[in-house]
Short mmCIF file of C-alpha atoms in Angstrom, two decimals:
data_model
loop_
_atom_site.label_atom_id
_atom_site.label_comp_id
_atom_site.label_asym_id
_atom_site.label_seq_id
_atom_site.Cartn_x
_atom_site.Cartn_y
_atom_site.Cartn_z
CA MET A 4 135.63 358.80 281.44
CA ARG A 5 135.35 362.60 280.70
CA PRO A 6 138.40 364.27 281.78
CA ASP A 7 137.90 367.36 284.00
CA PRO A 8 137.92 370.52 281.85
CA ASN A 9 140.48 372.08 283.73
CA ASP A 10 142.72 369.14 283.02
CA THR A 11 142.25 369.45 279.56
CA GLN A 12 143.17 373.02 279.42
CA ALA A 13 146.16 372.35 281.18
CA ALA A 14 147.63 369.77 279.19
CA TRP A 15 147.15 372.21 276.04
CA ARG A 16 149.00 374.91 278.37
CA THR A 17 151.50 372.51 279.21
CA PHE A 18 152.06 371.30 275.45
CA SER A 19 152.08 374.76 273.85
CA ALA A 20 154.75 375.68 276.73
CA ALA A 21 157.09 372.50 275.55
CA ALA A 22 156.52 373.23 271.90
CA GLN A 23 157.57 377.13 272.09
CA PRO A 24 161.29 376.40 271.26
CA ALA A 25 160.42 374.41 268.47
CA LEU A 26 157.82 376.93 267.11
CA ASP A 27 160.54 379.84 267.51
CA ARG A 28 162.93 377.87 265.59
CA TRP A 29 160.25 377.27 262.82
CA GLN A 30 159.63 380.99 262.69
CA ALA A 31 163.43 381.69 261.83
CA ALA A 32 163.69 379.07 259.51
CA LEU A 33 160.45 380.18 257.47
CA GLU A 34 162.84 383.71 256.84
CA ALA A 35 165.92 381.40 255.47
CA PRO A 36 164.59 378.21 253.49
CA ALA A 37 167.83 377.90 251.25
CA ALA A 38 170.12 377.74 254.60
CA THR A 39 167.63 375.69 256.32
CA GLN A 40 167.46 373.00 253.46
CA GLU A 41 171.10 372.98 253.36
CA ARG A 42 171.15 371.73 256.98
CA VAL A 43 168.94 369.27 256.46
CA LEU A 44 170.66 367.65 253.69
CA ALA A 45 174.02 367.86 255.35
CA ARG A 46 172.49 366.00 258.21
CA LEU A 47 170.88 363.24 256.10
CA LEU A 48 173.79 362.37 254.12
CA ALA A 49 176.30 362.47 257.50
CA ASP A 50 174.07 360.19 259.49
CA ASN A 51 173.67 357.60 256.83
CA ARG A 52 177.08 357.93 254.85
CA GLU A 53 177.70 354.31 256.12
CA SER A 54 174.53 352.80 255.04
CA ALA A 55 174.64 350.69 251.96
CA PHE A 56 173.03 352.91 249.90
CA GLY A 57 175.03 355.95 251.37
CA ARG A 58 178.39 353.78 250.50
CA ALA A 59 177.16 352.98 246.99
CA HIS A 60 176.31 356.66 246.26
CA GLY A 61 179.27 358.43 247.71
CA PHE A 62 177.29 360.49 250.58
CA ALA A 63 180.43 360.92 252.27
CA ARG A 64 181.96 362.93 249.13
CA ILE A 65 178.60 364.86 248.49
CA ALA A 66 179.27 368.60 249.32
CA GLY A 67 175.54 370.17 248.87
CA PRO A 68 172.51 370.13 246.86
CA ALA A 69 174.00 370.35 243.56
CA GLN A 70 176.51 367.34 243.77
CA PHE A 71 173.52 365.20 245.41
CA ARG A 72 171.60 365.80 242.51
CA GLU A 73 174.51 364.54 240.31
CA ARG A 74 175.00 361.75 242.27
CA VAL A 75 171.83 360.65 243.53
CA PRO A 76 169.19 359.89 240.62
CA VAL A 77 165.34 360.34 241.03
CA HIS A 78 163.93 357.40 242.43
CA SER A 79 159.98 356.00 241.99
CA HIS A 80 158.82 353.35 244.10
CA ALA A 81 159.91 350.69 241.67
CA GLY A 82 163.37 352.20 241.42
CA LEU A 83 163.77 352.28 245.19
CA LEU A 84 162.17 348.51 245.58
CA PRO A 85 165.46 346.58 245.59
CA TRP A 86 166.72 348.83 248.20
CA ILE A 87 163.24 348.41 250.22
CA ASP A 88 163.55 344.67 249.68
CA ARG A 89 166.85 344.79 251.21
CA ALA A 90 166.17 346.28 254.15
CA LEU A 91 163.07 343.83 254.56
CA ARG A 92 165.31 341.21 254.97
CA GLU A 93 168.83 342.14 256.15
CA SER A 94 169.86 343.08 259.25
CA GLN A 95 172.96 345.53 258.26
CA PRO A 96 172.23 349.05 257.53
CA VAL A 97 170.82 349.35 254.16
CA LEU A 98 169.22 352.57 253.38
CA THR A 99 169.39 354.31 256.79
CA VAL A 100 172.02 353.81 259.75
CA GLN A 101 169.05 353.65 262.13
CA PRO A 102 167.13 350.67 261.77
CA PRO A 103 163.54 351.24 260.88
CA ARG A 104 161.18 350.86 264.00
CA PHE A 105 158.58 349.43 261.44
CA PHE A 106 157.45 349.57 257.44
CA GLU A 107 154.37 351.36 257.09
CA ARG A 108 151.72 351.03 254.38
CA THR A 109 150.83 353.67 251.83
CA SER A 110 147.25 354.45 252.88
CA GLY A 111 146.08 355.54 249.45
CA ASN A 112 143.66 353.74 247.01
CA GLY A 113 146.47 353.36 244.09
CA ALA A 114 147.57 350.87 242.20
CA GLN A 115 149.68 349.07 244.72
CA GLN A 116 150.38 349.80 248.23
CA LYS A 117 153.95 350.06 249.07
CA LEU A 118 155.97 349.63 252.45
CA ILE A 119 157.84 352.66 253.61
CA PRO A 120 160.45 352.23 256.36
CA TYR A 121 159.75 354.35 259.51
CA THR A 122 162.77 355.02 261.60
CA PRO A 123 163.24 357.10 264.90
CA ASP A 124 164.87 360.33 262.67
CA PHE A 125 161.84 359.98 260.27
CA LEU A 126 159.22 359.75 263.24
CA GLY A 127 160.70 362.64 264.82
CA ALA A 128 160.66 364.74 261.87
CA MET A 129 156.77 364.08 261.60
CA GLN A 130 156.20 364.43 265.27
CA ARG A 131 158.15 368.05 265.02
CA ALA A 132 156.13 368.97 262.34
CA LEU A 133 152.81 367.99 264.11
CA THR A 134 154.11 370.05 267.17
CA ILE A 135 154.51 373.22 265.00
CA TRP A 136 151.11 372.99 263.56
CA LEU A 137 149.37 372.07 266.81
CA ALA A 138 150.86 374.91 268.74
CA ASP A 139 150.43 377.42 266.11
CA LEU A 140 146.64 376.31 265.96
CA TYR A 141 146.43 376.51 269.66
CA ARG A 142 148.08 380.02 269.56
CA GLN A 143 145.14 381.25 267.22
CA LEU A 144 142.42 379.60 268.44
CA PRO A 145 142.71 378.63 272.48
CA GLU A 146 138.84 377.41 271.96
CA ILE A 147 140.23 374.15 271.11
CA GLY A 148 141.67 373.65 274.37
CA ALA A 149 138.10 373.90 275.90
CA GLY A 150 136.90 370.32 275.53
CA ARG A 151 138.21 366.99 274.20
CA ALA A 152 139.64 366.61 270.53
CA TYR A 153 138.92 363.62 268.07
CA TRP A 154 141.89 362.56 266.03
CA SER A 155 141.10 360.26 263.18
CA MET A 156 142.36 356.90 264.58
CA SER A 157 141.33 353.55 262.73
CA PRO A 158 142.44 349.93 263.40
CA PRO A 159 144.59 348.31 260.62
CA LEU A 160 142.33 346.60 258.42
CA GLN A 161 145.49 344.21 257.43
CA ALA A 162 146.83 341.63 259.61
CA PRO A 163 149.98 342.35 261.12
CA CYS A 164 152.97 340.75 260.11
CA HIS A 165 156.62 341.01 260.04
CA ALA A 166 159.12 341.16 257.54
CA PRO A 167 161.92 338.32 256.94
CA ASN A 168 164.21 340.19 259.29
CA GLY A 169 161.40 340.54 262.46
CA ILE A 170 160.92 344.17 261.71
CA PRO A 171 157.18 345.04 262.08
CA ILE A 172 155.01 345.65 258.93
CA GLY A 173 152.05 348.33 259.95
CA SER A 174 151.74 350.06 263.21
CA ALA A 175 149.65 348.60 265.61
CA SER A 176 147.82 352.13 265.97
CA ASP A 177 148.00 355.84 265.00
CA LEU A 178 149.42 356.38 268.42
CA ASP A 179 152.56 355.04 267.60
CA TYR A 180 153.38 357.92 265.88
CA LEU A 181 153.37 360.36 268.85
CA ALA A 182 155.18 358.33 271.57
CA GLY A 183 157.98 360.43 272.91
CA SER A 184 156.87 363.81 271.39
CA PRO A 185 155.04 366.56 273.18
CA VAL A 186 151.94 366.02 271.49
CA ALA A 187 151.99 362.71 273.36
CA GLY A 188 150.82 364.59 276.19
CA LEU A 189 147.58 365.39 274.63
CA ALA A 190 146.69 361.73 274.24
CA PRO A 191 144.69 362.19 277.69
CA THR A 192 142.25 364.77 276.06
CA LEU A 193 141.27 362.57 272.98
CA VAL A 194 138.23 360.94 272.46
CA VAL A 195 139.29 357.44 271.35
CA PRO A 196 137.23 354.95 270.62
CA PRO A 197 137.90 350.91 270.89
CA LEU A 198 139.72 350.20 267.95
CA ALA A 199 137.67 346.88 266.89
CA ASN A 200 139.48 344.85 263.91
CA ASP A 201 135.90 344.52 262.74
CA ALA A 202 135.36 347.72 260.67
CA SER A 203 131.72 348.12 261.07
CA ALA A 204 131.97 347.52 264.86
CA TRP A 205 134.72 350.05 264.53
CA ARG A 206 133.05 352.50 262.64
CA ARG A 207 129.80 352.19 265.12
CA GLN A 208 131.90 352.44 268.31
CA THR A 209 133.51 355.59 266.91
CA LEU A 210 130.07 357.28 266.53
CA LEU A 211 128.97 356.30 269.71
CA ALA A 212 132.11 357.49 271.13
CA LEU A 213 131.56 361.09 269.41
CA LEU A 214 128.04 361.49 270.43
CA ALA A 215 128.74 360.51 273.92
CA ALA A 216 131.25 363.59 273.84
CA ASP A 217 129.37 366.84 274.76
CA ASP A 218 132.29 369.02 275.42
CA LEU A 219 134.00 367.76 271.75
CA ALA A 220 136.01 371.26 270.87
CA PHE A 221 138.19 370.10 267.98
CA VAL A 222 138.03 367.28 265.18
CA SER A 223 141.35 366.39 263.00
CA VAL A 224 140.75 364.22 260.44
CA TRP A 225 142.21 363.24 257.23
CA SER A 226 139.76 362.94 254.27
CA PRO A 227 136.36 364.73 254.76
CA THR A 228 134.67 361.54 253.28
CA PHE A 229 135.66 359.67 256.64
CA LEU A 230 133.63 362.20 258.67
CA THR A 231 131.08 362.39 256.27
CA SER A 232 130.56 358.70 256.22
CA LEU A 233 130.24 358.26 259.85
CA LEU A 234 127.57 360.99 259.92
CA ARG A 235 125.45 359.52 256.82
CA PRO A 236 123.69 357.00 259.08
CA LEU A 237 122.42 359.51 261.38
CA PHE A 238 121.21 362.13 258.67
CA ASP A 239 120.41 359.91 255.69
CA ALA A 240 117.01 358.88 255.93
CA GLY A 241 117.90 356.70 252.68
CA ASP A 242 120.47 354.71 254.00
CA PRO A 243 119.96 351.24 254.99
CA ALA A 244 121.67 351.64 258.17
CA HIS A 245 119.90 354.52 259.25
CA ALA A 246 116.73 353.21 261.37
CA GLY A 247 119.13 350.79 263.07
CA THR A 248 121.77 353.03 264.02
CA LEU A 249 119.28 355.75 265.61
CA ALA A 250 117.29 353.02 267.43
CA TRP A 251 120.73 351.40 268.70
CA LEU A 252 122.03 354.98 269.65
CA ASP A 253 118.44 355.63 271.87
CA THR A 254 119.33 352.82 274.03
CA ALA A 255 123.33 353.35 273.85
CA LEU A 256 123.13 357.48 274.58
CA PRO A 257 122.02 358.68 278.15
CA ALA A 258 118.91 361.09 278.05
CA PRO A 259 120.61 364.31 277.80
CA ARG A 260 122.63 363.32 274.61
CA GLN A 261 119.72 361.52 272.87
CA ALA A 262 117.90 364.84 273.24
CA ALA A 263 120.70 366.87 271.64
CA LEU A 264 120.88 364.20 268.79
CA ARG A 265 117.02 364.64 268.43
CA ARG A 266 117.70 368.61 267.86
CA ALA A 267 120.25 368.24 265.50
CA LEU A 268 118.40 365.85 263.34
CA ALA A 269 115.73 368.27 263.23
CA ALA A 270 118.05 371.03 262.22
CA GLY A 271 120.28 368.90 259.89
CA THR A 272 123.64 370.36 261.57
CA CYS A 273 125.73 369.21 264.26
CA ASP A 274 125.56 372.28 266.39
CA ALA A 275 123.16 370.74 268.91
CA LEU A 276 125.47 367.89 269.32
CA TRP A 277 128.85 369.67 269.98
CA PRO A 278 127.98 373.18 271.15
CA ARG A 279 131.85 373.85 272.12
CA LEU A 280 133.32 372.58 268.65
CA ALA A 281 135.65 375.66 267.52
CA ALA A 282 137.41 374.02 264.42
CA VAL A 283 137.48 370.85 261.96
CA SER A 284 140.69 370.18 260.45
CA CYS A 285 140.92 367.86 257.10
CA TRP A 286 142.07 367.99 253.30
CA MET A 287 140.27 370.69 251.59
CA ASP A 288 142.10 371.10 248.08
CA GLY A 289 142.93 368.89 245.43
CA PRO A 290 140.01 366.23 244.94
CA SER A 291 138.92 366.84 248.50
CA GLN A 292 137.51 370.56 247.75
CA THR A 293 134.00 369.18 246.95
CA TYR A 294 133.50 366.80 249.61
CA ALA A 295 134.79 369.15 252.33
CA ALA A 296 132.15 371.73 250.72
CA HIS A 297 129.12 369.40 251.32
CA LEU A 298 130.41 368.51 254.80
CA ARG A 299 130.87 372.01 255.99
CA GLU A 300 127.31 372.02 255.44
CA ARG A 301 126.94 370.09 258.55
CA PHE A 302 128.98 372.17 260.71
CA PRO A 303 127.81 376.01 259.88
CA HIS A 304 129.20 377.44 263.03
CA VAL A 305 132.63 376.27 263.22
CA ARG A 306 136.31 377.20 261.87
CA TRP A 307 137.72 374.97 258.91
CA LEU A 308 141.21 374.44 258.87
CA PRO A 309 143.25 373.02 255.90
CA LYS A 310 145.42 369.77 256.90
CA GLY A 311 148.55 370.14 254.73
CA LEU A 312 150.23 367.50 252.66
CA PHE A 313 151.28 365.02 254.89
CA ALA A 314 151.42 361.84 253.00
CA THR A 315 152.55 358.30 254.36
CA GLU A 316 156.12 358.97 252.52
CA GLY A 317 156.63 362.17 254.62
CA VAL A 318 155.56 365.56 254.96
CA VAL A 319 155.70 368.12 252.47
CA SER A 320 153.77 371.08 254.10
CA LEU A 321 152.12 371.68 257.14
CA PRO A 322 149.51 374.30 258.45
CA PHE A 323 150.72 377.13 259.60
CA GLY A 324 150.00 381.14 259.94
CA HIS A 325 147.26 382.94 257.76
CA GLY A 326 147.29 382.75 253.94
CA GLU A 327 146.33 380.65 250.85
CA GLY A 328 148.14 377.05 251.28
CA CYS A 329 150.61 375.86 253.70
CA PRO A 330 153.92 376.43 254.01
CA LEU A 331 156.65 373.89 253.19
CA ALA A 332 158.10 371.59 255.77
CA ILE A 333 161.44 372.63 255.40
CA GLU A 334 162.81 371.74 258.68
CA SER A 335 161.21 368.20 258.21
CA HIS A 336 162.98 366.66 254.96
CA PHE A 337 165.03 367.87 251.97
CA LEU A 338 162.85 368.78 249.26
CA GLU A 339 163.14 368.94 245.64
CA PHE A 340 160.23 370.20 242.61
CA LEU A 341 160.17 368.99 239.27
CA LEU A 342 158.79 371.60 237.48
CA ASP A 343 156.40 371.68 234.59
CA ASP A 344 159.66 372.31 232.05
CA GLY A 345 161.31 369.32 233.36
CA SER A 346 163.85 371.23 235.26
CA VAL A 347 164.48 370.36 239.18
CA CYS A 348 164.66 372.89 241.98
CA ASP A 349 165.06 373.18 245.37
CA ALA A 350 162.28 374.63 247.64
CA ALA A 351 163.56 378.26 248.09
CA ALA A 352 163.84 378.79 244.24
CA LEU A 353 159.80 378.06 244.03
CA ARG A 354 157.93 381.15 243.43
CA PRO A 355 154.31 382.23 243.20
CA GLY A 356 152.22 380.45 240.65
CA ASP A 357 154.62 377.59 240.11
CA THR A 358 153.28 374.14 239.30
CA ALA A 359 155.52 371.12 240.13
CA GLN A 360 155.95 367.64 241.51
CA VAL A 361 157.60 366.87 245.10
CA ILE A 362 160.65 364.94 245.37
CA LEU A 363 161.58 363.68 248.94
CA THR A 364 164.79 362.86 250.78
CA THR A 365 163.64 361.64 254.21
CA GLY A 366 165.59 360.28 257.30
CA GLY A 367 163.59 357.12 256.53
CA GLY A 368 165.42 356.15 253.67
CA LEU A 369 163.76 357.67 250.94
CA TYR A 370 166.46 359.30 248.27
CA ARG A 371 165.15 361.85 246.27
CA TYR A 372 161.89 360.10 245.55
CA ALA A 373 159.28 360.90 243.22
CA LEU A 374 156.19 361.56 245.42
CA GLU A 375 154.15 361.87 242.32
CA ASP A 376 151.98 364.49 244.17
CA ARG A 377 151.32 367.64 242.10
CA VAL A 378 151.24 371.17 244.11
CA ARG A 379 151.02 374.84 243.20
CA VAL A 380 152.70 377.56 245.01
CA THR A 381 150.02 380.09 246.22
CA ALA A 382 152.00 382.39 248.23
CA LEU A 383 154.92 383.05 250.83
CA ALA A 384 155.18 382.77 254.44
CA GLY A 385 158.43 384.63 255.21
CA ARG A 386 160.68 383.61 252.20
CA THR A 387 159.05 380.15 252.27
CA PRO A 388 156.74 379.16 249.74
CA ARG A 389 153.04 378.20 250.77
CA ILE A 390 151.70 375.29 248.57
CA GLY A 391 148.25 373.71 248.06
CA PHE A 392 147.77 370.08 246.73
CA VAL A 393 146.70 370.01 243.11
CA GLY A 394 146.37 366.21 242.29
CA ARG A 395 148.30 362.84 241.85
CA ALA A 396 150.74 363.24 238.81
CA GLY A 397 150.89 359.17 238.94
CA ALA A 398 147.09 358.26 239.26
CA HIS A 399 146.92 356.67 236.22
CA SER A 400 144.94 353.56 234.73
CA ASP A 401 146.13 351.43 231.59
CA LEU A 402 143.82 348.11 231.08
CA ALA A 403 144.33 348.28 227.34
CA GLY A 404 146.93 350.59 226.25
CA GLU A 405 144.42 353.76 226.84
CA LYS A 406 146.80 355.68 229.23
CA LEU A 407 144.37 357.45 231.07
CA ASP A 408 145.57 359.63 233.94
CA GLU A 409 143.75 361.81 236.61
CA ASP A 410 144.76 365.22 234.91
CA THR A 411 142.87 364.41 231.70
CA LEU A 412 140.10 362.74 233.38
CA GLY A 413 139.30 365.79 235.96
CA ALA A 414 139.41 368.18 232.80
CA VAL A 415 137.06 365.77 230.98
CA LEU A 416 134.58 365.46 233.81
CA ALA A 417 134.56 369.38 234.40
CA ALA A 418 133.60 369.97 230.93
CA THR A 419 130.79 367.12 231.14
CA VAL A 420 129.43 366.35 234.47
CA ASP A 421 127.11 368.41 236.10
CA ALA A 422 129.27 370.62 238.72
CA ARG A 423 126.71 369.68 241.95
CA ASP A 424 127.39 365.89 241.08
CA HIS A 425 129.90 363.73 242.31
CA ALA A 426 131.71 361.19 239.96
CA CYS A 427 134.33 359.13 239.66
CA LEU A 428 136.07 356.66 236.89
CA VAL A 429 136.19 352.60 237.68
CA PRO A 430 138.24 350.15 235.76
CA CYS A 431 136.33 346.75 235.10
CA ALA A 432 138.96 344.58 234.49
CA SER A 433 137.44 341.45 234.82
CA ALA A 434 134.91 341.94 231.80
CA GLU A 435 135.75 341.00 227.94
CA PRO A 436 136.79 343.31 226.95
CA PRO A 437 137.78 345.47 229.80
CA HIS A 438 135.81 348.85 230.25
CA TYR A 439 135.08 351.79 232.44
CA VAL A 440 132.31 352.23 234.38
CA LEU A 441 131.57 356.15 235.19
CA LEU A 442 130.06 356.18 238.74
CA VAL A 443 128.05 359.75 239.01
CA ALA A 444 125.97 360.27 242.45
CA SER A 445 123.18 362.84 241.60
CA ALA A 446 120.24 364.58 243.79
CA GLY A 447 118.82 365.55 240.21
CA GLN A 448 117.23 363.77 237.45
CA ARG A 449 120.43 362.72 234.76
CA ASP A 450 119.90 361.17 231.54
CA ALA A 451 122.62 358.33 231.96
CA GLU A 452 123.05 357.60 228.18
CA ALA A 453 123.68 361.50 226.98
CA LEU A 454 125.96 361.71 229.94
CA ARG A 455 127.79 358.41 228.46
CA ALA A 456 127.92 359.62 225.39
CA SER A 457 129.23 363.25 226.06
CA VAL A 458 131.98 361.43 228.19
CA GLU A 459 133.12 358.93 225.87
CA ALA A 460 133.51 361.43 223.28
CA ALA A 461 135.77 363.69 225.30
CA LEU A 462 137.78 360.61 226.05
CA THR A 463 138.08 359.62 222.72
CA ARG A 464 140.03 363.15 222.08
CA SER A 465 143.09 361.09 223.75
CA PHE A 466 144.63 359.44 221.39
CA HIS A 467 145.58 356.36 222.90
CA TYR A 468 141.93 355.90 224.70
CA ALA A 469 140.56 356.23 220.96
CA HIS A 470 143.10 354.09 219.84
CA ALA A 471 142.13 351.10 222.23
CA ARG A 472 138.48 351.70 221.56
CA ARG A 473 139.01 351.52 217.79
CA LEU A 474 141.19 348.09 218.15
CA CYS A 475 138.23 346.60 220.38
CA GLN A 476 140.79 345.85 222.79
CA LEU A 477 138.56 348.65 225.21
CA GLY A 478 134.93 348.03 225.56
CA PRO A 479 132.47 351.31 225.52
CA LEU A 480 131.95 353.33 228.73
CA ARG A 481 129.02 352.54 230.89
CA VAL A 482 127.60 354.63 233.21
CA ARG A 483 125.92 353.96 236.62
CA LEU A 484 123.66 356.74 238.32
CA LEU A 485 123.62 356.33 242.16
CA ALA A 486 120.24 358.11 243.51
CA GLY A 487 120.32 360.44 246.69
CA PRO A 488 122.70 362.79 247.89
CA PRO A 489 125.98 363.05 245.97
CA ALA A 490 127.69 362.24 248.90
CA ARG A 491 126.84 358.76 248.51
CA LEU A 492 129.73 358.05 246.15
CA ALA A 493 132.08 359.13 248.91
CA ASP A 494 130.73 356.59 251.24
CA ALA A 495 130.70 354.10 248.71
CA LEU A 496 134.01 354.71 247.87
CA GLN A 497 135.13 354.78 251.63
CA GLN A 498 133.39 351.11 252.23
CA ALA A 499 135.43 349.87 249.29
CA ALA A 500 138.74 351.25 250.26
CA GLU A 501 137.90 349.85 253.75
CA GLN A 502 136.79 346.48 252.32
CA THR A 503 139.97 346.32 250.48
CA GLY A 504 142.59 346.85 253.39
CA ILE A 505 142.83 350.80 253.61
CA ARG A 506 142.52 352.21 257.03
CA ALA A 507 139.25 354.27 257.38
CA GLY A 508 141.00 357.51 258.27
CA ASP A 509 143.41 357.47 255.11
CA VAL A 510 141.19 356.82 252.35
CA LYS A 511 141.58 359.72 249.60
CA PRO A 512 139.05 361.21 247.56
CA ARG A 513 139.85 360.07 243.73
CA ILE A 514 138.21 360.65 240.45
CA LEU A 515 140.06 357.76 238.80
CA ILE A 516 140.08 354.46 240.86
CA ASN A 517 143.20 352.74 239.56
CA ARG A 518 143.47 350.07 242.45
CA LEU A 519 141.87 347.21 241.11
CA ALA A 520 140.87 345.51 244.53
CA THR A 521 139.38 348.89 245.49
CA ALA A 522 137.80 349.17 241.69
CA ASN A 523 136.03 345.64 242.13
CA ALA A 524 134.53 346.42 245.79
CA LEU A 525 133.13 349.85 244.35
CA LEU A 526 131.45 348.31 241.70
CA ALA A 527 130.24 345.43 243.57
CA LEU A 528 128.78 348.01 246.16
CA THR A 529 127.21 350.06 243.59
CA ASP A 530 125.88 347.02 241.47
CA ALA A 531 121.89 348.03 241.83
#
């Protein structure tokens, strides 16, 4: 049932008032990032000194960031895995004194999904970041409170289960992240489709719920590819589901919304569908930049907002204020940065132009955790760095010693693939010998063999790739051209990731698909 507009606006006003103290503290913290971060670290160490990890690393004797770096090494997920395994089995405090409320699966299409402990303290830090973002957004753009909002909420596509010690693995709903926070008061203002476990049914119901919401004022999703994939059966006449989707909507929607849909289809934009829509928030940097630019064409009259760097493992930056990039989440976790010269610095030491990898220490029990996200400092908010997402430092594929990484591949594709096209590299590990397939979605005519030759030549400038090819451990590159709009590749990746257990709203655009289950599904979907 559609809520009363007055109730929606009242909910936002109530939220804004409740969030004001947090907003005031945040604005003060931006002027003192070093002191703020020292307080965060001191609290995390004090709270968890009696955990098994805290006792093993002498948390009680650590007096500041410098000693913390001396006594606690940087951990990859593999390095922290023995501790996480203990936290999955034991009932005594392992990583944190607070027991995890649940373990969340990482959402990306990396080579392996990981389990991240979510404690009440960690959830509180995430909630405060969301509160600050939404409160600042409402202050800048009160029009988002003039109607309902859609926040990407997708059902878990992997069966719920429990760890050996009984702690749930996976949250039942994305709404679990909001419980007990001021943001939870906005839940009645949301468009919430039924969370069907069947991905196809859920996607159809989500589309129906959005089209029925003539008062939609704000859309918040993670990846732009998610929203593109929802809208594709409407606007792309070449999509196999196009005719069936329109026929179904013609019977499911009331007459006024059917008329609005016809006007939107004729115009090729969503303005007629959602005349109150004030803003869309999604990832807009790194690999998402191109996909966001194409999606904006469907929404020419709304404000587009960056999402900040929210990962399953923690929040690194959050949208706030004006300027390029987003300020570091200095109140949420203790943040360190591995610079390109190999040195490690605190948040306050970063300067505009620096590029670095993120190291997180969180209330969930990740200590000096190498997130493998690369960021670039774009400006300052007060004295706190604003950052943009560059890409994944750890995104690599190694079928036969070729050691491909996303940075190298990005440079290759930039030099060889038309900027109007979308492309990604997919390993075919089951072939003999294994090889890579370059998927290219283009609206124009492309010479597949010429493209294959130029990309292969560029890849062989890498010693390890060339060596694997010379030894015939790796087969020659192959190219598949996908007819239709460039966004077709994003749709295929979205579908492949969902088929292999990744929540629909969490799929990340990538140019190197190194999760083999997703790679196999993507190759099957694009095998014409």
